[in-house]
Amino acid sequence: MKGVVVKQTDNRNELVLDDMPKPEMGHDDLLIKVHHAAVNRTDILNRKGRSGYAVNPILGVEVAGTVVDANDSQSFAVGDRVMGLVNSGGYAEYAVMPVDRAMKIPEALSFAEGAAIPEVFLTAYQTLFWIGQLQHQETVLIHAGASGVGTAAIQLAKQLRDAKVIVTAGSERKLQVCRDLGADILINYKEQSFDGEVRQATDGQGVDLILDFIGADYWDMNLASIKQAGRWVLIGVLGGSELSKVNLMSIMSKYIQLTGTLLTPRSDAYKAALSKEFAGVVTDYFKQGRIRPIIDRTFPVEEANEAHQHMEDNQNIGKIILDMNDGEA
Amino acid sequence: MKGVVVKQTDNRNELVLDDMPKPEMGHDDLLIKVHHAAVNRTDILNRKGRSGYAVNPILGVEVAGTVVDANDSQSFAVGDRVMGLVNSGGYAEYAVMPVDRAMKIPEALSFAEGAAIPEVFLTAYQTLFWIGQLQHQETVLIHAGASGVGTAAIQLAKQLRDAKVIVTAGSERKLQVCRDLGADILINYKEQSFDGEVRQATDGQGVDLILDFIGADYWDMNLASIKQAGRWVLIGVLGGSELSKVNLMSIMSKYIQLTGTLLTPRSDAYKAALSKEFAGVVTDYFKQGRIRPIIDRTFPVEEANEAHQHMEDNQNIGKIILDMNDGEA
């Protein structure tokens, strides 16, 4: 079968669609004919050789497709349309997925839309609810609001908790999308200092929860934006990971809870539990059109390098999808 | 009445026992004839003028004594022996205490022992259970094991959760006290690198929870001592508050939850809820002698300066108590 692997060419790591062996099913796996895969930053790190947890030379951590071998599953049958996380191997004609994390694609959604759901919606669900403990009508600050996780988090926070959602993004075009998804307060970080805007929007109190994809560059402004006893979930370091000065008293005196997390390296059991709860809670919202996956652009798998470059340029609003299937529905 | 206030003498802030007005009771207060007060680091900060939340010129945040005016309380009567947190004003003949945080002194205990309970046991309870979410038979690393909070935390973690308790302290004398209170693994931080010892004692896994009174000096070693997805509660910065370099990836990749907290500046409602739950859960353990307050030394109130110096010398094991009552029982 065809699968996308990394080859070094002229000292650059390039993606190449190559002939690869079909993956071997484990006892608790589904075999899936992949229709669409989605691009994640972890794939870019893998391509650049900076990540330590690739267990498969084929990139890709999420797919949507059709079950072609259901093993002895009671929950899934051949022909079912499924989506979910894979332990790499997603940019391929076939992928294996542990059955206990597979989710049925809601009927109203296409395969491309299914591929746009798992990583960003599960990350948003995990960080907002499992780690961030977002409560009814609390206030949440979501950085990179137009990113894949951002667009998922805005909708989940609004629809599931009626939260007050404050977003940052770097263009009016991105902020407009955030508004359409339900964001209440829009901050263009290139034109405004977000901490001042956040304090103004919260009567000087700050927010209950921050979803932080940025890290070092926003550290001080996040500190100034969080409420006493607020929760701060660190899920990315797009703005650097090295802090040159931290005063621990600022964390103590504000009773801040700072939690770091990643999704891809989590255990199979964790991914299964998260996927199961998410599907149980959110599927109806997809069916009713109250929450929707946001696709920026779909690339044919042969243009995987261009798809990565598009993400690295930070121009996308929502997910970047790879079509594994020659445009077939 | 007599009360201890701060006076500047020769550019030093000294404690002076002075004539002060008797405190005025609010509608929801008890008036208490103070038998004993206890010394806390927050008092030292107040004396040095470094703390911003003193609402009363008289120092002291916890007392044990006798109710002399119960207001219209249904729960307390004149003559009841009570202990609890006060919003400063503890080093005095009389103090007022919001009734909803007052706790009856268990019969087996003296007033001095009662004064040794509130601040350190409530802090230990809050950090182990409310914030640290310590579960049955988890592993907890308690720094400054022979300190007031340390001696309380060892006992609460052992008796209420059957936890595996690892402590650090700076002398064999202190470690022996920790062992007597139930600590399982004793580390003399002056002779051993505690992170290596912790990893050895946990099969390389690290601990589920760290109670950190130290801050900057232990940052890297705490990072190396904590388990994946462990909780880290920052409750003191005896080893400095300024970190010159932090890599946020270390927090993300280990899924660490770092929470800062303080008790003294918390709201009245918080202190009331914490005191109520603590008294409900732990009083029987005091009655049965399974948990006991640890007193290092009792000073007459006239020697409050010496009592502060004793704490600043870090020689105490457990609490330092002020006798407000001329040694009367």
Short mmCIF file of C-alpha atoms in Angstrom, two decimals, chain A residues 131 212 214-216 219 228-229 234-237 240-249 251-267, chain B residues 131 212 214-216 219 228-229 234-237 240-249 251-267:
data_model
loop_
_atom_site.label_atom_id
_atom_site.label_comp_id
_atom_site.label_asym_id
_atom_site.label_seq_id
_atom_site.Cartn_x
_atom_site.Cartn_y
_atom_site.Cartn_z
CA ILE A 131 -7.86 19.20 33.14
CA ASP A 212 -2.25 28.25 26.44
CA ILE A 214 1.98 29.81 23.30
CA GLY A 215 4.15 29.34 26.38
CA ALA A 216 7.07 31.66 27.02
CA TRP A 219 3.85 34.01 30.25
CA GLN A 228 -7.31 34.31 41.61
CA ALA A 229 -7.33 30.49 41.88
CA LEU A 234 -0.32 24.56 28.93
CA ILE A 235 -0.76 22.60 25.69
CA GLY A 236 1.75 24.18 23.34
CA VAL A 237 4.89 26.29 23.18
CA GLY A 240 8.93 29.31 22.94
CA SER A 241 9.48 27.03 25.89
CA GLU A 242 12.33 28.79 27.71
CA LEU A 243 11.44 31.23 30.45
CA SER A 244 14.39 33.29 31.58
CA LYS A 245 12.77 34.49 34.80
CA VAL A 246 9.88 33.15 36.85
CA ASN A 247 8.79 34.43 40.23
CA LEU A 248 7.13 31.56 42.06
CA MET A 249 5.42 33.99 44.45
CA ILE A 251 1.93 31.51 41.26
CA MET A 252 1.50 31.14 45.03
CA SER A 253 -0.12 34.45 45.78
CA LYS A 254 -2.68 33.99 42.99
CA TYR A 255 -3.26 30.30 43.88
CA ILE A 256 -2.72 29.41 40.23
CA GLN A 257 -3.03 25.85 38.98
CA LEU A 258 -0.73 25.35 36.00
CA THR A 259 -1.03 22.00 34.24
CA GLY A 260 1.02 20.83 31.31
CA THR A 261 -0.39 18.26 28.94
CA LEU A 262 0.06 16.57 25.61
CA LEU A 263 -2.31 14.14 23.91
CA THR A 264 -0.27 12.15 21.40
CA PRO A 265 2.10 10.45 23.87
CA ARG A 266 -0.72 9.49 26.27
CA SER A 267 -1.43 5.84 26.94
CA ILE B 131 -5.42 20.72 46.17
CA ASP B 212 6.95 21.97 48.25
CA ILE B 214 11.21 25.32 49.18
CA GLY B 215 10.63 26.68 45.69
CA ALA B 216 13.56 27.74 43.55
CA TRP B 219 12.90 23.16 41.31
CA GLN B 228 4.17 11.42 35.10
CA ALA B 229 0.92 13.36 35.65
CA LEU B 234 3.84 25.00 46.04
CA ILE B 235 3.24 26.35 49.55
CA GLY B 236 6.47 28.07 50.40
CA VAL B 237 9.62 29.58 48.96
CA GLY B 240 13.91 31.35 47.06
CA SER B 241 11.21 32.39 44.66
CA GLU B 242 13.21 33.44 41.59
CA LEU B 243 13.83 30.83 38.93
CA SER B 244 16.37 31.93 36.36
CA LYS B 245 15.50 29.28 33.81
CA VAL B 246 12.41 27.17 33.28
CA ASN B 247 11.73 24.90 30.34
CA LEU B 248 7.97 24.66 29.93
CA MET B 249 8.36 21.47 27.88
CA ILE B 251 5.99 20.57 32.56
CA MET B 252 4.12 19.62 29.40
CA SER B 253 5.86 16.38 28.62
CA LYS B 254 5.41 15.11 32.19
CA TYR B 255 1.80 16.39 32.38
CA ILE B 256 2.63 18.08 35.68
CA GLN B 257 0.03 19.94 37.67
CA LEU B 258 1.71 22.74 39.65
CA THR B 259 -0.53 24.63 42.04
CA GLY B 260 0.47 27.57 44.19
CA THR B 261 -1.38 28.25 47.40
CA LEU B 262 -1.37 30.22 50.62
CA LEU B 263 -3.77 29.91 53.53
CA THR B 264 -3.61 33.17 55.48
CA PRO B 265 -4.90 35.50 52.73
CA ARG B 266 -7.78 33.16 51.80
CA SER B 267 -11.34 34.35 52.23
#
